[in-house]
Tab-separated table of C-alpha atoms in Angstrom:
chain	number	residue	atom	x	y	z
A	1	MET	CA	11.812	22.926	-8.103
A	2	LEU	CA	9.719	24.347	-5.566
A	3	SER	CA	8.258	21.978	-3.198
A	4	ARG	CA	4.879	23.610	-2.952
A	5	THR	CA	4.880	23.702	-7.269
A	6	ALA	CA	5.878	19.810	-7.204
A	7	ASP	CA	3.045	19.074	-5.064
A	8	HIS	CA	0.553	20.763	-6.952
A	9	LEU	CA	1.621	18.916	-10.268
A	10	PHE	CA	1.840	15.441	-8.504
A	11	TRP	CA	-1.714	15.683	-7.107
A	12	MET	CA	-3.081	17.217	-10.308
A	13	SER	CA	-2.273	13.751	-12.025
A	14	ARG	CA	-3.021	11.644	-9.388
A	15	TYR	CA	-6.799	13.295	-9.356
A	16	THR	CA	-7.082	13.114	-13.096
A	17	GLU	CA	-5.829	9.861	-12.434
A	18	ARG	CA	-8.173	8.952	-10.007
A	19	ALA	CA	-11.287	10.184	-11.834
A	20	GLU	CA	-10.632	7.804	-14.591
A	21	ASN	CA	-9.713	4.979	-12.757
A	22	THR	CA	-13.008	5.524	-10.378
A	23	ALA	CA	-15.020	5.416	-13.872
A	24	ARG	CA	-13.383	2.399	-14.872
A	25	MET	CA	-14.518	0.465	-11.497
A	26	LEU	CA	-17.999	1.985	-11.682
A	27	SER	CA	-17.977	0.903	-15.363
A	28	VAL	CA	-17.435	-2.418	-14.744
A	29	SER	CA	-19.334	-2.892	-11.746
A	30	TYR	CA	-22.479	-1.403	-13.781
A	31	GLU	CA	-21.723	-3.844	-16.569
A	32	THR	CA	-21.519	-6.837	-14.433
A	33	SER	CA	-24.828	-5.837	-12.526
A	34	LEU	CA	-26.645	-6.412	-16.063
A	35	LEU	CA	-25.845	-9.819	-16.382
A	36	PRO	CA	-28.060	-12.282	-15.286
A	37	GLN	CA	-27.560	-13.078	-11.427
A	38	SER	CA	-29.532	-13.025	-7.891
A	39	ALA	CA	-30.152	-10.263	-5.929
A	40	ALA	CA	-27.224	-11.214	-3.075
A	41	GLU	CA	-24.789	-11.263	-6.027
A	42	ALA	CA	-25.565	-7.965	-7.032
A	43	GLN	CA	-25.471	-6.634	-3.613
A	44	ALA	CA	-22.136	-7.881	-2.938
A	45	GLY	CA	-20.643	-6.666	-6.174
A	46	TRP	CA	-21.435	-3.005	-5.315
A	47	GLN	CA	-20.201	-3.513	-1.924
A	48	GLY	CA	-16.878	-5.032	-2.885
A	49	LEU	CA	-16.671	-1.599	-4.843
A	50	LEU	CA	-17.307	0.621	-1.997
A	51	SER	CA	-15.343	-2.081	0.432
A	52	ILE	CA	-12.122	-1.981	-2.212
A	53	SER	CA	-12.510	1.901	-2.202
A	54	GLU	CA	-12.397	2.296	1.534
A	55	LEU	CA	-15.626	4.229	1.384
A	56	MET	CA	-17.862	1.569	3.081
A	57	PRO	CA	-18.200	3.829	6.447
A	58	ALA	CA	-18.944	7.087	4.733
A	59	TYR	CA	-21.256	5.328	2.232
A	60	THR	CA	-23.473	3.581	4.936
A	61	LYS	CA	-23.316	6.742	7.470
A	62	LYS	CA	-24.750	8.902	4.578
A	63	HIS	CA	-27.155	6.615	2.543
A	64	GLY	CA	-28.045	3.505	4.871
A	65	GLU	CA	-28.710	0.760	2.327
A	66	ILE	CA	-26.540	-0.131	-0.758
A	67	THR	CA	-28.542	0.365	-4.287
A	68	PRO	CA	-26.805	0.922	-7.337
A	69	ALA	CA	-28.516	4.217	-7.890
A	70	ARG	CA	-27.295	5.588	-4.654
A	71	VAL	CA	-23.610	3.698	-5.010
A	72	LEU	CA	-23.470	5.816	-8.598
A	73	GLU	CA	-24.731	9.266	-6.807
A	74	PHE	CA	-22.106	8.700	-4.213
A	75	MET	CA	-19.164	7.593	-6.201
A	76	VAL	CA	-19.964	10.316	-9.058
A	77	ARG	CA	-21.540	13.625	-7.716
A	78	ASP	CA	-20.976	13.805	-4.190
A	79	GLY	CA	-18.801	16.544	-3.520
A	80	ASP	CA	-18.640	15.366	0.261
A	81	ASN	CA	-16.994	12.338	-0.743
A	82	PRO	CA	-13.236	12.965	-1.471
A	83	SER	CA	-13.047	10.118	-3.669
A	84	SER	CA	-15.848	10.750	-6.171
A	85	ILE	CA	-15.380	11.564	-9.679
A	86	PHE	CA	-16.746	15.369	-9.066
A	87	SER	CA	-14.248	15.831	-6.186
A	88	CYS	CA	-11.290	14.140	-7.906
A	89	LEU	CA	-11.984	16.462	-11.397
A	90	ARG	CA	-12.511	19.454	-8.999
A	91	ALA	CA	-8.841	19.181	-7.010
A	92	ALA	CA	-7.169	18.231	-10.541
A	93	ARG	CA	-8.221	21.832	-11.813
A	94	GLU	CA	-7.770	23.543	-8.442
A	95	ASN	CA	-4.368	22.298	-8.072
A	96	ALA	CA	-3.505	23.062	-12.219
A	97	ARG	CA	-4.993	26.521	-11.344
A	98	ALA	CA	-2.209	26.550	-8.678
A	99	VAL	CA	0.640	26.560	-10.754
A	100	ARG	CA	-0.671	27.500	-14.195
A	101	GLY	CA	2.531	29.200	-14.613
A	102	ALA	CA	4.349	25.855	-14.926
A	103	LEU	CA	1.704	24.200	-17.629
A	104	THR	CA	1.281	24.771	-21.084
A	105	THR	CA	-1.792	26.640	-22.256
A	106	GLU	CA	-3.234	23.606	-23.784
A	107	ILE	CA	-2.746	21.760	-20.534
A	108	TRP	CA	-4.865	24.348	-18.332
A	109	GLU	CA	-7.561	24.761	-20.975
A	110	THR	CA	-8.046	21.012	-20.943
A	111	GLN	CA	-8.053	20.673	-17.292
A	112	ASN	CA	-10.585	23.689	-16.930
A	113	GLN	CA	-12.698	22.742	-19.858
A	114	THR	CA	-13.118	19.079	-18.256
A	115	TRP	CA	-14.346	20.495	-15.020
A	116	LEU	CA	-16.954	22.918	-16.663
A	117	GLU	CA	-17.990	19.840	-19.083
A	118	LEU	CA	-18.488	17.561	-15.860
A	119	ARG	CA	-20.882	20.301	-14.361
A	120	ARG	CA	-23.218	20.811	-17.251
A	121	HIS	CA	-23.229	16.824	-18.025
A	122	LEU	CA	-23.870	16.233	-14.217
A	123	GLU	CA	-26.611	19.076	-14.734
A	124	ASP	CA	-28.158	17.603	-17.921
A	125	GLY	CA	-28.534	14.146	-16.054
A	126	GLU	CA	-26.394	12.434	-18.631
A	127	LEU	CA	-25.298	10.008	-15.774
A	128	GLU	CA	-28.955	9.017	-15.175
A	129	ARG	CA	-29.562	8.363	-18.880
A	130	ASP	CA	-26.625	6.150	-19.852
A	131	PRO	CA	-24.293	5.481	-16.974
A	132	GLY	CA	-21.761	3.854	-19.578
A	133	GLN	CA	-21.423	7.028	-21.850
A	134	PHE	CA	-20.566	8.864	-19.029
A	135	PHE	CA	-17.903	6.823	-18.012
A	136	GLU	CA	-16.519	6.629	-21.388
A	137	TRP	CA	-16.334	10.511	-21.148
A	138	VAL	CA	-14.395	10.628	-17.912
A	139	LYS	CA	-11.766	8.143	-19.443
A	140	TYR	CA	-11.677	10.071	-22.709
A	141	ARG	CA	-11.032	13.405	-20.882
A	142	SER	CA	-8.274	11.552	-18.951
A	143	HIS	CA	-6.443	10.246	-22.213
A	144	LEU	CA	-6.829	13.431	-23.380
A	145	SER	CA	-4.949	15.333	-20.398
A	146	ARG	CA	-2.069	12.889	-20.677
A	147	GLY	CA	-1.874	13.318	-24.361
A	148	VAL	CA	-1.789	16.973	-24.134
A	149	THR	CA	0.860	16.527	-21.067
A	150	LEU	CA	3.067	14.529	-23.579
A	151	GLY	CA	2.484	16.257	-26.564
A	152	THR	CA	3.292	19.831	-25.057
A	153	MET	CA	5.061	19.993	-22.266
A	154	LEU	CA	9.155	20.181	-21.715
A	155	GLN	CA	10.430	17.247	-20.271
A	156	ASP	CA	11.890	19.018	-16.909
A	157	GLU	CA	11.241	18.159	-13.323
A	158	ALA	CA	7.650	19.118	-13.419
A	159	PHE	CA	6.783	16.739	-16.399
A	160	HIS	CA	8.501	13.946	-14.480
A	161	PHE	CA	6.194	14.821	-11.126
A	162	LEU	CA	3.306	14.625	-12.990
A	163	ARG	CA	4.358	11.255	-14.865
A	164	LEU	CA	4.899	9.942	-11.137
A	165	GLY	CA	1.796	10.781	-9.940
A	166	THR	CA	-0.119	9.421	-12.779
A	167	PHE	CA	1.756	5.759	-12.576
A	168	LEU	CA	1.724	5.909	-8.706
A	169	GLU	CA	-1.722	6.305	-8.695
A	170	ARG	CA	-2.717	3.667	-11.551
A	171	SER	CA	-0.719	0.948	-9.993
A	172	ASP	CA	-3.034	1.573	-6.956
A	173	ASN	CA	-6.093	1.518	-8.642
A	174	THR	CA	-5.130	-1.678	-10.800
A	175	ALA	CA	-4.603	-3.499	-7.764
A	176	ARG	CA	-7.652	-2.425	-6.233
A	177	LEU	CA	-10.044	-3.443	-9.401
A	178	LEU	CA	-8.043	-6.748	-9.208
A	179	ASP	CA	-8.474	-7.358	-5.570
A	180	VAL	CA	-12.378	-6.572	-5.840
A	181	LYS	CA	-13.396	-8.630	-8.949
A	182	PHE	CA	-11.449	-11.181	-8.167
A	183	HIS	CA	-13.124	-11.612	-4.596
A	184	ALA	CA	-16.729	-11.388	-6.269
A	185	ALA	CA	-15.611	-13.858	-8.741
A	186	SER	CA	-14.317	-16.256	-6.451
A	187	LYS	CA	-13.459	-17.011	-2.906
A	188	ASP	CA	-10.250	-19.059	-3.461
A	189	PHE	CA	-9.246	-16.415	-6.280
A	190	PHE	CA	-9.011	-19.156	-9.016
A	191	GLY	CA	-12.601	-18.894	-10.522
A	192	ARG	CA	-12.881	-22.679	-11.339
A	193	ALA	CA	-14.541	-23.627	-14.359
A	194	SER	CA	-16.471	-26.230	-12.548
A	195	GLU	CA	-17.942	-24.503	-9.978
A	196	ARG	CA	-19.412	-21.189	-11.974
A	197	ASN	CA	-21.421	-20.877	-15.023
A	198	LEU	CA	-18.821	-20.709	-17.987
A	199	GLU	CA	-20.939	-18.013	-19.909
A	200	SER	CA	-21.180	-15.744	-16.926
A	201	ASP	CA	-17.512	-16.293	-16.333
A	202	PHE	CA	-17.070	-15.228	-19.781
A	203	TYR	CA	-19.068	-11.826	-19.517
A	204	HIS	CA	-17.300	-11.136	-16.377
A	205	TRP	CA	-13.834	-11.033	-17.188
A	206	SER	CA	-14.361	-9.812	-20.276
A	207	ALA	CA	-15.805	-6.539	-18.572
A	208	VAL	CA	-13.078	-6.491	-16.153
A	209	LEU	CA	-10.630	-6.653	-19.466
A	210	ARG	CA	-12.720	-3.947	-20.884
A	211	SER	CA	-12.536	-1.843	-18.120
A	212	VAL	CA	-8.883	-1.483	-17.924
A	213	SER	CA	-8.755	-1.469	-22.201
A	214	ALA	CA	-7.429	-4.911	-22.272
A	215	PHE	CA	-9.959	-6.776	-24.213
A	216	GLU	CA	-8.006	-6.674	-27.488
A	217	VAL	CA	-4.565	-7.092	-25.960
A	218	TYR	CA	-5.628	-10.191	-23.938
A	219	ARG	CA	-6.873	-11.622	-27.627
A	220	LYS	CA	-3.320	-10.731	-28.908
A	221	VAL	CA	-1.361	-11.867	-26.233
A	222	TYR	CA	-3.056	-15.340	-25.105
A	223	ARG	CA	-5.195	-16.318	-28.717
A	224	ASP	CA	-7.334	-18.106	-26.440
A	225	VAL	CA	-10.563	-18.322	-23.916
A	226	ILE	CA	-10.391	-15.805	-21.049
A	227	THR	CA	-9.287	-17.347	-17.633
A	228	PRO	CA	-8.821	-15.405	-14.275
A	229	GLY	CA	-5.071	-16.663	-14.239
A	230	ARG	CA	-4.486	-15.273	-17.362
A	231	VAL	CA	-5.931	-11.881	-16.668
A	232	ALA	CA	-4.491	-11.869	-13.563
A	233	ASP	CA	-0.725	-12.448	-15.373
A	234	LEU	CA	-1.821	-9.517	-17.987
A	235	LEU	CA	-2.553	-7.070	-15.376
A	236	ILE	CA	-0.163	-7.906	-12.661
A	237	LEU	CA	3.181	-9.144	-14.100
A	238	ARG	CA	3.270	-7.813	-18.102
A	239	ARG	CA	5.390	-5.150	-18.624
A	240	ASP	CA	3.796	-4.385	-22.210
A	241	MET	CA	0.416	-3.941	-20.817
A	242	PRO	CA	0.370	-0.440	-20.154
A	243	ARG	CA	-2.134	-0.471	-17.053
A	244	SER	CA	-0.392	-3.310	-15.133
A	245	LEU	CA	1.021	-3.219	-12.366
A	246	HIS	CA	4.504	-4.034	-13.655
A	247	ALA	CA	4.408	-1.172	-16.226
A	248	SER	CA	3.022	1.336	-13.834
A	249	MET	CA	5.753	0.549	-11.284
A	250	ARG	CA	8.407	0.565	-13.848
A	251	GLU	CA	7.257	4.335	-14.813
A	252	VAL	CA	7.417	5.367	-11.242
A	253	VAL	CA	11.029	3.933	-10.716
A	254	ASP	CA	12.248	5.706	-13.913
A	255	ASN	CA	10.861	8.796	-12.935
A	256	LEU	CA	11.987	8.818	-9.471
A	257	ALA	CA	15.170	8.690	-10.799
A	258	VAL	CA	15.410	11.641	-12.605
A	259	VAL	CA	13.569	13.965	-9.870
A	260	ALA	CA	16.221	12.015	-7.035
A	261	ASN	CA	17.518	14.353	-4.280
A	262	ALA	CA	19.982	13.779	-1.568
A	263	GLN	CA	17.224	12.399	0.611
A	264	SER	CA	15.450	9.777	-1.797
A	265	ALA	CA	17.585	7.243	-1.880
A	266	GLU	CA	15.458	4.763	0.602
A	267	THR	CA	12.534	5.882	-1.673
A	268	GLN	CA	13.886	4.838	-4.642
A	269	ARG	CA	15.253	1.488	-2.937
A	270	ARG	CA	11.914	0.689	-1.878
A	271	ALA	CA	10.479	1.509	-5.315
A	272	GLY	CA	13.123	-0.610	-6.948
A	273	ARG	CA	12.200	-3.963	-4.631
A	274	LEU	CA	8.590	-3.578	-5.616
A	275	LEU	CA	9.336	-3.509	-9.495
A	276	SER	CA	11.897	-6.422	-8.818
A	277	ASP	CA	9.130	-8.292	-7.041
A	278	LEU	CA	6.569	-7.776	-10.294
A	279	ARG	CA	9.604	-8.358	-12.730
A	280	TYR	CA	10.821	-11.982	-11.431
A	281	GLY	CA	7.190	-12.940	-9.916
A	282	ARG	CA	5.300	-15.979	-11.553
A	283	ILE	CA	1.295	-15.711	-11.567
A	284	ASP	CA	1.273	-19.703	-10.602
A	285	GLU	CA	3.495	-18.809	-7.493
A	286	ILE	CA	1.050	-15.549	-6.410
A	287	LEU	CA	-2.116	-17.734	-6.888
A	288	ALA	CA	-0.715	-20.406	-4.901
A	289	THR	CA	0.275	-18.205	-1.930
A	290	GLY	CA	-3.304	-16.126	-2.609
A	291	LEU	CA	-4.211	-13.203	-4.912
A	292	HIS	CA	-5.789	-11.215	-2.390
A	293	ALA	CA	-2.686	-11.471	0.224
A	294	PHE	CA	-0.654	-10.513	-2.633
A	295	LEU	CA	-2.434	-7.662	-3.625
A	296	THR	CA	-3.342	-6.178	-0.081
A	297	GLN	CA	0.526	-6.016	0.320
A	298	PHE	CA	0.999	-4.723	-2.861
A	299	LEU	CA	-1.401	-1.690	-2.183
A	300	ASP	CA	-0.064	-1.436	1.449
A	301	ARG	CA	4.003	-1.219	-0.086
A	302	VAL	CA	2.261	1.409	-2.654
A	303	ASN	CA	0.748	3.669	-0.178
A	304	GLU	CA	4.195	3.595	1.898
A	305	LEU	CA	6.300	4.625	-1.183
A	306	GLY	CA	3.497	7.490	-1.843
A	307	ALA	CA	3.788	8.539	1.560
A	308	ARG	CA	7.696	8.483	1.309
A	309	ILE	CA	7.412	10.508	-2.049
A	310	SER	CA	5.724	13.283	-0.043
A	311	GLN	CA	8.302	13.346	2.664
A	312	ASP	CA	11.307	13.430	0.321
A	313	PHE	CA	9.844	15.838	-1.975
A	314	LEU	CA	6.651	17.662	-1.579
A	315	VAL	CA	6.477	18.578	2.197
A	316	LEU	CA	6.669	22.207	2.856
A	317	GLU	CA	9.171	22.905	5.442
A	318	THR	CA	7.846	25.325	8.143
A	319	ASP	CA	9.515	28.097	9.424
């Protein structure tokens, strides 16, 4: 496959997944902001969202003071913010258009229709009327894109580059969501019940679980009260949880193996090493050494992995 085609496919799926995960992070921040809390706690929640997305400098330069309305505007409809939902879905559509011939008609129509509907929703003021409903729409369109891909596309190299982009992006964003929400809940990342209001804890962690479609899964797996440690275990180490770090890296390793070339051995080794750490890790050991440190290191390794994938498969050779 031409590296140019692989690049467009990889980034089409990454941008689609990024839009969905941005919607998920905004949704949980919006829901938790509605809980009884001090102004300082509410401010910290929105600030944490910008920080973990590495957008604080860009936001401060453009908007100054942090307010929920301005953060939503910046993270949803700001075309100058490359990580906004608007920018991500625009980029996904442009990448799809560039490789129209490598996609099925259904995939292209899904991407194009998502972009057209997004513009209409934003112009009609749906974000302002019901942010929660708007975020659900973004997630639904991402689900539809993945489903159409699985249901209509030949499982050749093009398919595997799409999947590779999806799960690399998902692992990055799940780690970011966990980091910001544990930090907001407790400085020591344990969320001790004796130090916090139990009712507030329940709604906080319920919102986190719902943001990754894991509330019902949590109840099925643990059949007990929601605790921060179990939330971390579910979203980091459980292979059977679709949005966990373990499940996402399993997909990355499997799809890398299919598209492997003569120069990708080191990239595969590093991906396999990262997967092994998740496969054989224990949540009590992770919490004992510090969840923030673990997630920060994980993000660094995923970013390095993304750079190596670009180098091995996607960077065009210059004449």
